[in-house]
C-alpha cells in the first residue's frame, strides 16, 4: 500500500523598491523582516497524510480542505498516484485564494486590467517580463551604494493548473507533483508588490516507509 507525503515551501523572491520609499534603514529592515516572515509562515512538512492533524492551527490554515481530516490515507499504487494529482489540484486551488497579506499575483494583475488601471505604471507587477534590478555594494565605510544594474529573468505567474509537466514518475512507479504559486506581499496596504513564492509538493511513498 501507498500513502502521500505533503510539503510546502514559502520564500521571498523580489522586493518592490516602492515599499521602502522615505523609510529610514531600520524601518526598511523591519518591513523586510515582516515580509520574509509572511513567506516563511507558508512552509510546512514534509508530513504524511495521517500526521497532518499534528500540525498547529496556524500551519493548517494554509492546507486545502481535503487534507484537514482525510478519511483514507493508504491506497494501491494506481489509486495513490491519482490521489496525489487530485490533492495537488486542491492545494493549488487553495493557494489561489491567497493568505494573510499575500494576494495571488495573477489575480491582482487581472483585477487591475479589468478596472482599466495601467499596469505599466507598476513595474514591480510585470512578472512575465525580464527586469533590470539595481545592484548595490557595501563600501569600506559600511554604506550601501548603487553599482549599476543587472537583468533578471522573468519570475512568471506560477502554475494555473496541474499538468503532466508538474509530474515526476519514479522507477518504482510512484509519482510526485510539484506546483508553484506566486503572490504579492503588501502587509501595510500601501499598494506595493513584493514577490513571494510558494512551492507545493505531493509525493506518493510506500506506507511501510513512513509507519
mmCIF file of C-alpha atoms in Angstrom:
data_model
loop_
_atom_site.group_PDB
_atom_site.id
_atom_site.type_symbol
_atom_site.label_atom_id
_atom_site.label_comp_id
_atom_site.label_asym_id
_atom_site.label_seq_id
_atom_site.Cartn_x
_atom_site.Cartn_y
_atom_site.Cartn_z
ATOM 1 C CA UNK A 1 0.000 0.000 0.000
ATOM 2 C CA UNK A 2 0.999 3.614 -0.559
ATOM 3 C CA UNK A 3 0.347 6.935 1.121
ATOM 4 C CA UNK A 4 1.100 10.583 0.337
ATOM 5 C CA UNK A 5 3.696 12.967 1.690
ATOM 6 C CA UNK A 6 2.826 16.671 1.518
ATOM 7 C CA UNK A 7 5.053 19.735 1.820
ATOM 8 C CA UNK A 8 5.026 23.489 1.206
ATOM 9 C CA UNK A 9 7.975 25.872 0.970
ATOM 10 C CA UNK A 10 7.377 29.621 1.069
ATOM 11 C CA UNK A 11 10.121 32.104 0.222
ATOM 12 C CA UNK A 12 10.604 35.741 -0.693
ATOM 13 C CA UNK A 13 11.768 36.297 -4.292
ATOM 14 C CA UNK A 14 11.877 40.017 -5.015
ATOM 15 C CA UNK A 15 11.472 43.395 -3.352
ATOM 16 C CA UNK A 16 9.384 46.267 -4.647
ATOM 17 C CA UNK A 17 11.550 49.332 -4.043
ATOM 18 C CA UNK A 18 8.393 51.425 -3.647
ATOM 19 C CA UNK A 19 7.779 49.658 -0.325
ATOM 20 C CA UNK A 20 10.727 51.429 1.239
ATOM 21 C CA UNK A 21 10.298 54.932 -0.150
ATOM 22 C CA UNK A 22 11.139 57.554 2.516
ATOM 23 C CA UNK A 23 11.958 54.825 5.051
ATOM 24 C CA UNK A 24 14.858 55.004 7.443
ATOM 25 C CA UNK A 25 17.198 51.971 7.202
ATOM 26 C CA UNK A 26 15.914 50.493 10.463
ATOM 27 C CA UNK A 27 12.309 50.840 9.248
ATOM 28 C CA UNK A 28 13.141 49.176 5.922
ATOM 29 C CA UNK A 29 14.851 46.301 7.744
ATOM 30 C CA UNK A 30 11.759 45.775 9.883
ATOM 31 C CA UNK A 31 9.469 45.795 6.853
ATOM 32 C CA UNK A 32 11.671 43.263 5.068
ATOM 33 C CA UNK A 33 11.601 41.019 8.143
ATOM 34 C CA UNK A 34 7.783 41.199 8.193
ATOM 35 C CA UNK A 35 7.509 40.156 4.543
ATOM 36 C CA UNK A 36 10.068 37.365 4.887
ATOM 37 C CA UNK A 37 8.095 36.062 7.868
ATOM 38 C CA UNK A 38 4.879 36.052 5.812
ATOM 39 C CA UNK A 39 6.631 33.926 3.202
ATOM 40 C CA UNK A 40 8.218 31.524 5.656
ATOM 41 C CA UNK A 41 4.929 31.034 7.507
ATOM 42 C CA UNK A 42 3.664 29.212 4.404
ATOM 43 C CA UNK A 43 6.259 26.475 4.859
ATOM 44 C CA UNK A 44 5.256 23.168 6.417
ATOM 45 C CA UNK A 45 6.132 19.496 6.279
ATOM 46 C CA UNK A 46 7.042 17.266 4.727
ATOM 47 C CA UNK A 47 4.348 15.284 6.515
ATOM 48 C CA UNK A 48 2.438 12.144 5.583
ATOM 49 C CA UNK A 49 -1.352 12.376 5.486
ATOM 50 C CA UNK A 50 -2.021 10.688 8.794
ATOM 51 C CA UNK A 51 0.336 13.150 10.535
ATOM 52 C CA UNK A 52 -1.149 16.373 9.158
ATOM 53 C CA UNK A 53 -3.527 16.536 12.112
ATOM 54 C CA UNK A 54 -0.462 17.119 14.313
ATOM 55 C CA UNK A 55 0.284 20.448 12.631
ATOM 56 C CA UNK A 56 -0.615 23.552 14.606
ATOM 57 C CA UNK A 57 -3.649 25.679 13.758
ATOM 58 C CA UNK A 58 -1.550 28.343 12.034
ATOM 59 C CA UNK A 59 0.021 25.749 9.731
ATOM 60 C CA UNK A 60 -3.258 24.007 8.943
ATOM 61 C CA UNK A 61 -4.838 27.255 7.704
ATOM 62 C CA UNK A 62 -2.774 27.024 4.523
ATOM 63 C CA UNK A 63 -3.925 23.481 3.718
ATOM 64 C CA UNK A 64 -6.715 22.597 1.294
ATOM 65 C CA UNK A 65 -9.879 21.374 2.994
ATOM 66 C CA UNK A 66 -9.423 17.817 1.708
ATOM 67 C CA UNK A 67 -6.305 17.438 3.878
ATOM 68 C CA UNK A 68 -7.829 18.595 7.158
ATOM 69 C CA UNK A 69 -9.204 15.212 8.223
ATOM 70 C CA UNK A 70 -8.632 12.648 5.472
ATOM 71 C CA UNK A 71 -10.750 9.532 5.971
ATOM 72 C CA UNK A 72 -8.453 7.343 3.847
ATOM 73 C CA UNK A 73 -4.669 7.642 3.853
ATOM 74 C CA UNK A 74 -3.492 4.452 2.121
ATOM 75 C CA UNK A 75 -4.213 3.133 -1.379
ATOM 76 C CA UNK A 76 -2.902 0.701 -4.004
ATOM 77 C CA UNK A 77 -0.252 2.309 -6.208
ATOM 78 C CA UNK A 78 -2.504 3.337 -9.107
ATOM 79 C CA UNK A 79 -5.077 4.941 -6.831
ATOM 80 C CA UNK A 80 -2.365 6.652 -4.770
ATOM 81 C CA UNK A 81 -0.974 8.263 -7.925
ATOM 82 C CA UNK A 82 -4.463 9.523 -8.794
ATOM 83 C CA UNK A 83 -4.946 10.882 -5.278
ATOM 84 C CA UNK A 84 -1.603 12.706 -5.455
ATOM 85 C CA UNK A 85 -2.769 14.617 -8.510
ATOM 86 C CA UNK A 86 -6.205 15.331 -7.002
ATOM 87 C CA UNK A 87 -4.730 16.666 -3.776
ATOM 88 C CA UNK A 88 -2.174 18.757 -5.654
ATOM 89 C CA UNK A 89 -5.035 20.289 -7.665
ATOM 90 C CA UNK A 90 -6.946 21.040 -4.447
ATOM 91 C CA UNK A 91 -3.833 22.576 -2.892
ATOM 92 C CA UNK A 92 -3.297 24.794 -5.940
ATOM 93 C CA UNK A 93 -6.938 25.906 -5.804
ATOM 94 C CA UNK A 94 -6.456 26.789 -2.132
ATOM 95 C CA UNK A 95 -3.242 28.642 -2.934
ATOM 96 C CA UNK A 96 -5.043 30.841 -5.485
ATOM 97 C CA UNK A 97 -7.230 32.206 -2.690
ATOM 98 C CA UNK A 98 -4.164 33.834 -1.139
ATOM 99 C CA UNK A 99 -3.242 34.192 2.514
ATOM 100 C CA UNK A 100 -2.935 36.913 5.128
ATOM 101 C CA UNK A 101 -1.326 39.926 3.407
ATOM 102 C CA UNK A 102 -0.423 37.720 0.423
ATOM 103 C CA UNK A 103 -2.548 38.103 -2.701
ATOM 104 C CA UNK A 104 -2.337 35.772 -5.685
ATOM 105 C CA UNK A 105 -0.229 37.774 -8.151
ATOM 106 C CA UNK A 106 -2.020 36.939 -11.401
ATOM 107 C CA UNK A 107 -5.394 37.630 -9.774
ATOM 108 C CA UNK A 108 -4.207 41.079 -8.688
ATOM 109 C CA UNK A 109 -2.788 41.793 -12.149
ATOM 110 C CA UNK A 110 -6.045 40.765 -13.840
ATOM 111 C CA UNK A 111 -8.086 42.899 -11.434
ATOM 112 C CA UNK A 112 -6.012 45.959 -12.305
ATOM 113 C CA UNK A 113 -6.546 45.353 -16.015
ATOM 114 C CA UNK A 114 -10.294 44.721 -15.546
ATOM 115 C CA UNK A 115 -10.578 48.020 -13.679
ATOM 116 C CA UNK A 116 -8.841 49.824 -16.535
ATOM 117 C CA UNK A 117 -5.801 50.703 -14.455
ATOM 118 C CA UNK A 118 -2.471 50.982 -16.225
ATOM 119 C CA UNK A 119 -0.344 48.108 -15.002
ATOM 120 C CA UNK A 120 2.588 49.684 -16.830
ATOM 121 C CA UNK A 121 2.713 52.244 -14.016
ATOM 122 C CA UNK A 122 3.738 49.470 -11.636
ATOM 123 C CA UNK A 123 6.955 47.868 -12.927
ATOM 124 C CA UNK A 124 7.076 45.504 -9.949
ATOM 125 C CA UNK A 125 3.880 43.865 -11.240
ATOM 126 C CA UNK A 126 5.446 42.842 -14.547
ATOM 127 C CA UNK A 127 6.316 39.285 -13.578
ATOM 128 C CA UNK A 128 6.062 37.939 -17.119
ATOM 129 C CA UNK A 129 8.921 40.125 -18.377
ATOM 130 C CA UNK A 130 12.674 40.232 -17.655
ATOM 131 C CA UNK A 131 13.505 43.199 -15.429
ATOM 132 C CA UNK A 132 16.502 45.311 -14.529
ATOM 133 C CA UNK A 133 17.384 45.419 -10.855
ATOM 134 C CA UNK A 134 19.695 47.815 -9.075
ATOM 135 C CA UNK A 135 22.920 46.340 -7.753
ATOM 136 C CA UNK A 136 24.349 47.656 -4.505
ATOM 137 C CA UNK A 137 27.654 47.041 -2.756
ATOM 138 C CA UNK A 138 28.791 47.875 0.749
ATOM 139 C CA UNK A 139 31.657 50.336 0.805
ATOM 140 C CA UNK A 140 34.548 50.419 3.258
ATOM 141 C CA UNK A 141 32.507 52.879 5.304
ATOM 142 C CA UNK A 142 29.676 50.357 5.635
ATOM 143 C CA UNK A 143 27.327 52.342 3.381
ATOM 144 C CA UNK A 144 25.355 50.694 0.570
ATOM 145 C CA UNK A 145 25.943 52.360 -2.783
ATOM 146 C CA UNK A 146 24.490 51.565 -6.181
ATOM 147 C CA UNK A 147 26.915 49.847 -8.533
ATOM 148 C CA UNK A 148 24.823 49.557 -11.667
ATOM 149 C CA UNK A 149 22.075 47.144 -12.590
ATOM 150 C CA UNK A 150 21.556 43.587 -13.822
ATOM 151 C CA UNK A 151 18.931 41.878 -15.972
ATOM 152 C CA UNK A 152 16.846 39.312 -14.112
ATOM 153 C CA UNK A 153 14.786 36.600 -15.802
ATOM 154 C CA UNK A 154 11.006 36.863 -15.636
ATOM 155 C CA UNK A 155 9.557 35.282 -12.497
ATOM 156 C CA UNK A 156 6.323 34.285 -14.223
ATOM 157 C CA UNK A 157 2.865 33.827 -12.740
ATOM 158 C CA UNK A 158 3.283 30.308 -11.399
ATOM 159 C CA UNK A 159 1.089 27.343 -12.281
ATOM 160 C CA UNK A 160 -2.586 27.849 -13.085
ATOM 161 C CA UNK A 161 -3.307 24.126 -13.257
ATOM 162 C CA UNK A 162 -1.707 20.761 -12.598
ATOM 163 C CA UNK A 163 -0.469 19.199 -15.832
ATOM 164 C CA UNK A 164 1.919 16.450 -16.857
ATOM 165 C CA UNK A 165 4.763 18.982 -16.766
ATOM 166 C CA UNK A 166 4.292 19.104 -12.990
ATOM 167 C CA UNK A 167 4.505 15.318 -12.704
ATOM 168 C CA UNK A 168 7.586 13.221 -11.985
ATOM 169 C CA UNK A 169 7.470 9.437 -12.284
ATOM 170 C CA UNK A 170 9.949 7.359 -10.310
ATOM 171 C CA UNK A 171 11.468 3.993 -11.204
ATOM 172 C CA UNK A 172 9.185 2.185 -8.735
ATOM 173 C CA UNK A 173 6.041 3.571 -10.407
ATOM 174 C CA UNK A 174 5.309 6.179 -7.744
ATOM 175 C CA UNK A 175 4.720 9.758 -8.837
ATOM 176 C CA UNK A 176 5.094 13.214 -7.361
ATOM 177 C CA UNK A 177 3.540 16.524 -8.349
ATOM 178 C CA UNK A 178 5.160 19.916 -7.783
ATOM 179 C CA UNK A 179 3.421 23.247 -8.420
ATOM 180 C CA UNK A 180 4.326 26.872 -7.909
ATOM 181 C CA UNK A 181 2.143 29.796 -6.817
ATOM 182 C CA UNK A 182 3.196 33.463 -6.815
ATOM 183 C CA UNK A 183 1.960 36.265 -4.532
ATOM 184 C CA UNK A 184 2.278 39.969 -3.962
ATOM 185 C CA UNK A 185 3.039 40.757 -0.330
ATOM 186 C CA UNK A 186 1.674 44.053 0.954
ATOM 187 C CA UNK A 187 1.222 43.882 4.738
ATOM 188 C CA UNK A 188 0.959 47.676 5.005
ATOM 189 C CA UNK A 189 -1.745 48.348 2.426
ATOM 190 C CA UNK A 190 0.447 50.795 0.512
ATOM 191 C CA UNK A 191 -0.027 49.243 -2.948
ATOM 192 C CA UNK A 192 3.328 47.544 -3.251
ATOM 193 C CA UNK A 193 4.237 44.302 -4.968
ATOM 194 C CA UNK A 194 6.904 42.364 -3.120
ATOM 195 C CA UNK A 195 7.042 38.888 -4.631
ATOM 196 C CA UNK A 196 6.626 35.685 -2.616
ATOM 197 C CA UNK A 197 6.741 32.146 -3.985
ATOM 198 C CA UNK A 198 5.026 29.021 -2.672
ATOM 199 C CA UNK A 199 6.169 25.569 -3.817
ATOM 200 C CA UNK A 200 3.736 22.713 -3.140
ATOM 201 C CA UNK A 201 4.813 19.091 -3.461
ATOM 202 C CA UNK A 202 2.737 15.910 -3.148
ATOM 203 C CA UNK A 203 4.653 12.608 -3.237
ATOM 204 C CA UNK A 204 3.486 9.004 -3.338
ATOM 205 C CA UNK A 205 5.505 6.877 -0.900
ATOM 206 C CA UNK A 206 5.253 3.256 0.325
ATOM 207 C CA UNK A 207 3.207 3.179 3.528
ATOM 208 C CA UNK A 208 5.697 0.974 5.362
ATOM 209 C CA UNK A 209 8.491 3.527 4.930
ATOM 210 C CA UNK A 210 6.600 6.120 6.983
ATOM 211 C CA UNK A 211 4.936 3.875 9.534
#
